[in-house]
Amino acid sequence: MRAVQITRFGGPEVLDVVDLPDPTPGEGQQLYEVSAAGVNFADTHQIENSYLAEQRLPLVPGAEFVGTPVGGGQRVVGLLDGGGYAEKAVASPRLTWPVPDGVSDEQALSLVLQGTTAWHLLRTSAHLAEGESVVVIAGAGGVGSLAVQLARRWGAGRVIATASSPEKRRLTEDLGAHVTVDPALADEDPKAFTAALREANGGKPVDIVLEMTGGNVFAGALSALAPFGRLVAYGMASRAETRSVPPGALMQRSRAVIGFWLAHCMARPEMLDAAMTDLLQQVADGRLHPVIGGRYPLSDVRQAHEDLLARRTTGKLVLDPAR
């Protein structure tokens, strides 16, 4: 089969398209023909070996796929421990979900990692209550574009999205954000970012921040929180060191910093079932609109990673193993 393999850590240049033997299913696993594989920002950390779990070489990246069982069967979207950037992948059927007719491969892939993350950020980690203000950092991205829509649907009083260009900020407004903020304000001074977030909330501190950048964005967003506000950290996109937060700084304003990593939900599949069942139905009904960023041939995997790292993309990126 054709697959993307890395044999050394680094940037997009380490992604090589090679021929490999078909993977062999273990006990309780199934071999699937992959029709599309999802690309996630976490994949760029994985190939650098800079993410939360240490990686071992050689490896085939990719944590999500859409496909059918070898030999035929229902089209499913599923989660993987790795191996998604390939024509075939091995997965546990317990971590796959049937894709309804009318839901595209790209739409389904937007839900399995990014959609479930957005769902649990708001429901499980932040415990969004009706009327609360929500800041979505990177609101035009895969997680952010869905979090903006879900926050509106679930009764947020004000949704504030950050995005790095006027076009992306307009997109978040089309998705339901009440107002937008340029995250570049945090580059020089976190205080300027804090002030902009509060101004966007009518001069008041904010209740919830979904934060995936780190560095100055994290610091500025934390300072913008109201008493009993919650910042949920779920990424480190800036690759910049984030200042530690002493307990006293949290106690002074009764603020909370919460970490979220979807990998922990994989050990509790019922948590993924709840999110995927809801999200797939919302897409099938036309109530939720995933933003599709592009379908790249497998042979253009380096370009997909370069575009993602350069912030040239919006929404969900996928790879087509047949091309």
C-alpha atoms as one frame of an Amber mdcrd trajectory, in Angstrom:
protein
   0.000   0.000   0.000   1.000   3.662  -0.397   1.590   5.416   2.883   3.323
   8.424   4.409   6.178   7.410   6.685   8.686   9.345   8.739  12.062   7.879
   9.681  13.464  11.042  11.289  11.905  13.873  13.237  11.538  17.344  11.778
   9.194  19.524   9.726   7.157  18.738   6.607  10.333  17.662   4.794  10.427
  14.385   6.795   7.089  13.219   5.324   7.897  10.611   2.666   5.407   8.736
   0.481   6.543   5.096   0.339   5.255   1.582  -0.350   4.683  -0.473   2.798
   3.141  -3.870   3.557  -0.537  -3.785   4.514  -0.942  -3.499   8.302  -1.995
  -6.669  10.101  -5.030  -6.465  12.418  -4.485  -7.555  15.982  -7.063  -9.117
  18.278 -10.321  -7.154  18.161  -9.156  -5.029  15.218 -10.353  -4.609  11.632
  -8.516  -3.692   8.429 -10.089  -0.781   6.549  -9.733   0.693   3.068  -9.103
   4.390   3.676 -11.035   6.820   1.455  -9.817   9.940   3.290  -7.471  10.702
   6.185  -7.658  13.744   8.405  -4.791  16.191   8.947  -4.582  17.857  12.355
  -2.299  20.450  13.920  -1.267  17.795  16.445   0.235  15.853  13.516   2.765
  18.660  13.020   3.854  18.163  16.633   3.944  14.384  16.203   6.445  14.485
  13.342   8.656  16.828  15.396   8.270  14.646  18.502   7.207  17.809  20.351
   3.764  16.788  21.589   2.434  15.205  24.769   3.260  11.577  23.964   6.774
  10.526  22.942   6.940   9.118  19.409   8.983   6.180  18.138  10.381   5.788
  14.640   9.560   4.755  12.025   5.909   5.768  12.068   2.971   6.480   9.795
   1.156   9.607  11.076  -2.591  10.071  11.108  -5.107   9.628  13.903  -8.375
   9.579  11.958  -9.822   8.096   8.797 -12.967   7.457   6.813 -13.243   4.105
   5.081 -14.914   0.727   4.741 -13.868  -2.696   6.040 -11.737  -4.670   3.597
 -14.196  -6.991   1.907 -17.054  -4.481   2.101 -19.367  -2.993   4.663 -20.630
   0.238   6.215 -18.638   3.460   5.690 -17.276   4.587   9.046 -15.200   7.356
  10.532 -12.726   6.291  13.151  -9.900   7.123  15.534  -6.474   5.524  15.334
  -3.320   5.278  17.408  -1.553   6.172  14.151  -1.368   4.973  10.582  -4.094
   7.077   8.983  -1.927   8.583   6.228  -2.206   5.423   4.126  -4.382   3.437
   1.715  -5.216   0.948   4.488  -5.400   1.261   8.259  -6.115  -0.957  11.243
  -8.633   0.246  13.822 -10.753  -0.992  16.689 -14.423  -1.083  15.628 -15.200
   0.288  19.108 -13.588   3.561  18.013 -15.479   3.847  14.725 -18.891   5.340
  13.994 -21.211   4.824  10.988 -21.317   7.829   8.674 -24.907   8.774   7.738
 -25.840   9.138   4.079 -25.484  12.764   3.048 -22.498  13.382   5.341 -19.297
  13.660   3.297 -15.935  12.138   4.178 -14.594  15.626   4.899 -17.520  16.505
   7.171 -17.184  13.242   9.082 -13.430  13.727   9.512 -13.989  17.226  10.880
 -15.905  15.690  13.776 -13.888  12.740  14.988 -10.997  14.665  16.544 -11.777
  18.350  16.175 -15.531  18.107  16.660 -15.322  15.883  19.724 -12.661  18.193
  21.144 -14.898  21.256  20.671 -17.852  19.342  22.156 -15.952  18.259  25.282
 -14.168  21.601  25.729 -17.537  23.287  26.164 -19.539  20.501  27.782 -17.067
  18.548  29.913 -14.208  20.921  30.714 -15.682  24.429  30.700 -19.250  23.446
  31.682 -20.719  26.249  29.577 -23.818  27.765  31.194 -26.437  29.700  29.263
 -25.594  33.386  28.927 -21.851  33.050  29.565 -19.284  34.685  27.297 -16.939
  32.399  25.360 -13.646  33.308  23.697 -12.599  30.878  20.959  -8.927  31.259
  20.082  -8.265  30.375  16.399 -11.964  30.522  15.628 -11.468  29.740  11.925
  -9.582  26.500  12.596 -10.918  22.979  12.703 -11.792  22.975  16.417 -12.536
  26.679  16.643 -14.990  26.845  13.734 -17.076  24.108  15.346 -16.722  25.530
  18.872 -18.090  28.892  17.686 -21.195  27.190  16.296 -21.709  24.911  19.307
 -21.296  27.770  21.790 -24.020  29.741  19.988 -26.294  26.699  19.781 -25.829
  25.959  23.484 -26.764  29.443  24.647 -23.553  31.436  25.049 -24.408  35.065
  25.659 -21.485  36.378  23.636 -19.039  34.487  21.423 -15.713  36.218  20.749
 -13.435  34.621  18.148  -9.815  35.369  17.369  -8.410  34.838  13.873  -5.243
  35.959  12.131  -6.644  37.667   9.018  -9.667  39.781   8.049 -10.953  36.917
   5.869 -10.773  34.449   8.729 -12.417  36.910  11.105 -15.303  37.363   8.652
 -15.659  33.576   8.454 -16.020  33.286  12.239 -18.709  35.964  12.162 -20.537
  34.047   9.437 -20.397  30.986  11.717 -21.946  32.891  14.611 -19.277  34.871
  16.457 -20.667  38.135  17.789 -17.298  39.907  17.533 -13.701  39.133  16.582
 -10.225  40.046  17.846  -6.836  39.934  16.110  -4.535  37.627  18.144  -1.484
  39.531  16.833  -2.199  42.020  19.627  -0.637  39.486  21.997   2.652  39.319
  20.088   4.157  42.357  21.750   2.115  42.737  24.925  -0.311  40.299  26.584
  -1.978  43.275  28.301  -3.111  44.651  24.924  -4.727  41.293  24.154  -6.423
  41.250  27.565  -7.826  44.734  26.936  -9.084  43.757  23.470 -10.898  40.680
  24.787 -12.581  42.696  27.530 -13.536  45.434  25.082 -15.050  42.788  22.809
 -17.149  41.654  25.778 -18.602  45.112  26.379 -15.849  46.152  28.751 -16.378
  43.162  31.055 -14.112  40.197  31.855 -14.948  36.958  30.037 -16.254  33.682
  31.428 -14.648  30.998  29.239 -11.591  30.875  26.980 -10.788  27.913  24.725
  -7.030  28.309  24.238  -4.705  26.360  21.932  -1.798  28.731  21.300   0.168
  29.208  24.516   2.729  31.936  25.178   1.443  35.511  25.248  -2.019  34.510
  24.023  -2.425  32.238  27.049  -1.195  34.952  29.431  -3.418  37.648  27.941
  -6.478  35.411  27.879  -5.976  34.293  31.474  -5.869  37.920  32.635  -9.153
  38.574  30.811 -11.080  36.024  32.898 -13.880  37.056  35.234 -14.211  35.605
  38.729 -15.086  31.906  38.349 -13.883  32.099  34.747 -12.329  29.034  33.113
  -9.490  28.836  30.609  -9.299  25.443  28.901  -5.886  24.777  27.340  -5.873
  22.159  24.590  -2.888  23.004  22.374   0.534  24.616  22.080   0.454  25.988
  18.543   2.831  28.898  19.155   5.543  26.495  20.320   6.448  29.319  22.731
   7.056  28.818  26.413   4.007  29.610  28.516   4.525  31.287  31.866   3.604
  29.134  34.852   0.550  30.136  36.873   0.966  30.198  40.676  -2.033  29.075
  42.741  -2.329  32.518  44.321  -2.960  34.108  40.932  -5.903  31.742  40.458
  -7.264  32.258  43.947  -7.199  36.063  43.664  -9.973  35.949  41.064 -11.362
  32.438  41.624 -10.168  31.511  38.142  -9.454  28.032  36.800  -6.997  26.687
  34.233  -8.059  23.313  32.855  -6.117  21.052  30.520  -7.788  18.892  27.893
  -6.338  16.116  25.708  -8.758  14.004  23.682  -6.545  10.932  24.085  -7.990
  10.437  27.562 -11.467  10.053  26.073 -10.224   7.114  24.002  -9.960   5.121
  27.248 -13.619   5.992  27.895 -15.260   5.344  24.513 -18.680   6.261  25.866
 -17.471   9.873  26.052 -16.676   9.775  22.346 -19.964   8.021  21.574 -21.953
  10.827  23.200 -20.140  13.507  21.227 -20.060  11.684  17.872 -23.721  10.677
  17.991 -24.749  14.274  18.637 -22.346  15.835  16.134 -23.071  13.465  13.244
 -26.801  14.022  13.711 -26.368  17.802  13.767 -24.422  17.678  10.491 -26.906
  15.292   8.884 -29.754  17.630   9.901 -27.974  20.712   8.578 -27.701  22.351
  12.010 -23.890  22.178  12.156 -21.689  23.233   9.246 -18.092  21.981   9.296
 -15.664  24.203   7.408 -13.721  22.194   4.834 -10.241  23.537   4.179  -9.028
  21.353   1.331  -8.528  17.823   0.014  -4.880  17.118  -0.795  -3.465  14.143
  -2.714  -1.453  11.862  -0.436   1.555  12.795  -2.570   1.101  16.452  -1.490
   1.210  15.715   2.241   4.183  18.046   2.744   2.231  20.908   1.188  -0.722
  20.209   3.504   1.537  20.489   6.553   3.246  23.609   5.209  -0.102  25.300
   4.604  -1.304  24.373   8.087   1.829  25.660   9.796   1.741  28.892   7.778
  -1.876  29.533   8.835  -2.983  29.552   5.209  -5.879  27.204   5.897  -9.309
  27.260   7.492 -11.358  24.347   8.735 -10.641  20.697   8.008  -7.781  19.413
   5.829  -7.876  15.871   4.460  -5.614  13.593   2.438  -6.842  11.459  -0.468
  -4.862   8.166  -0.474  -6.011   7.408  -4.050  -4.135  10.422  -5.419
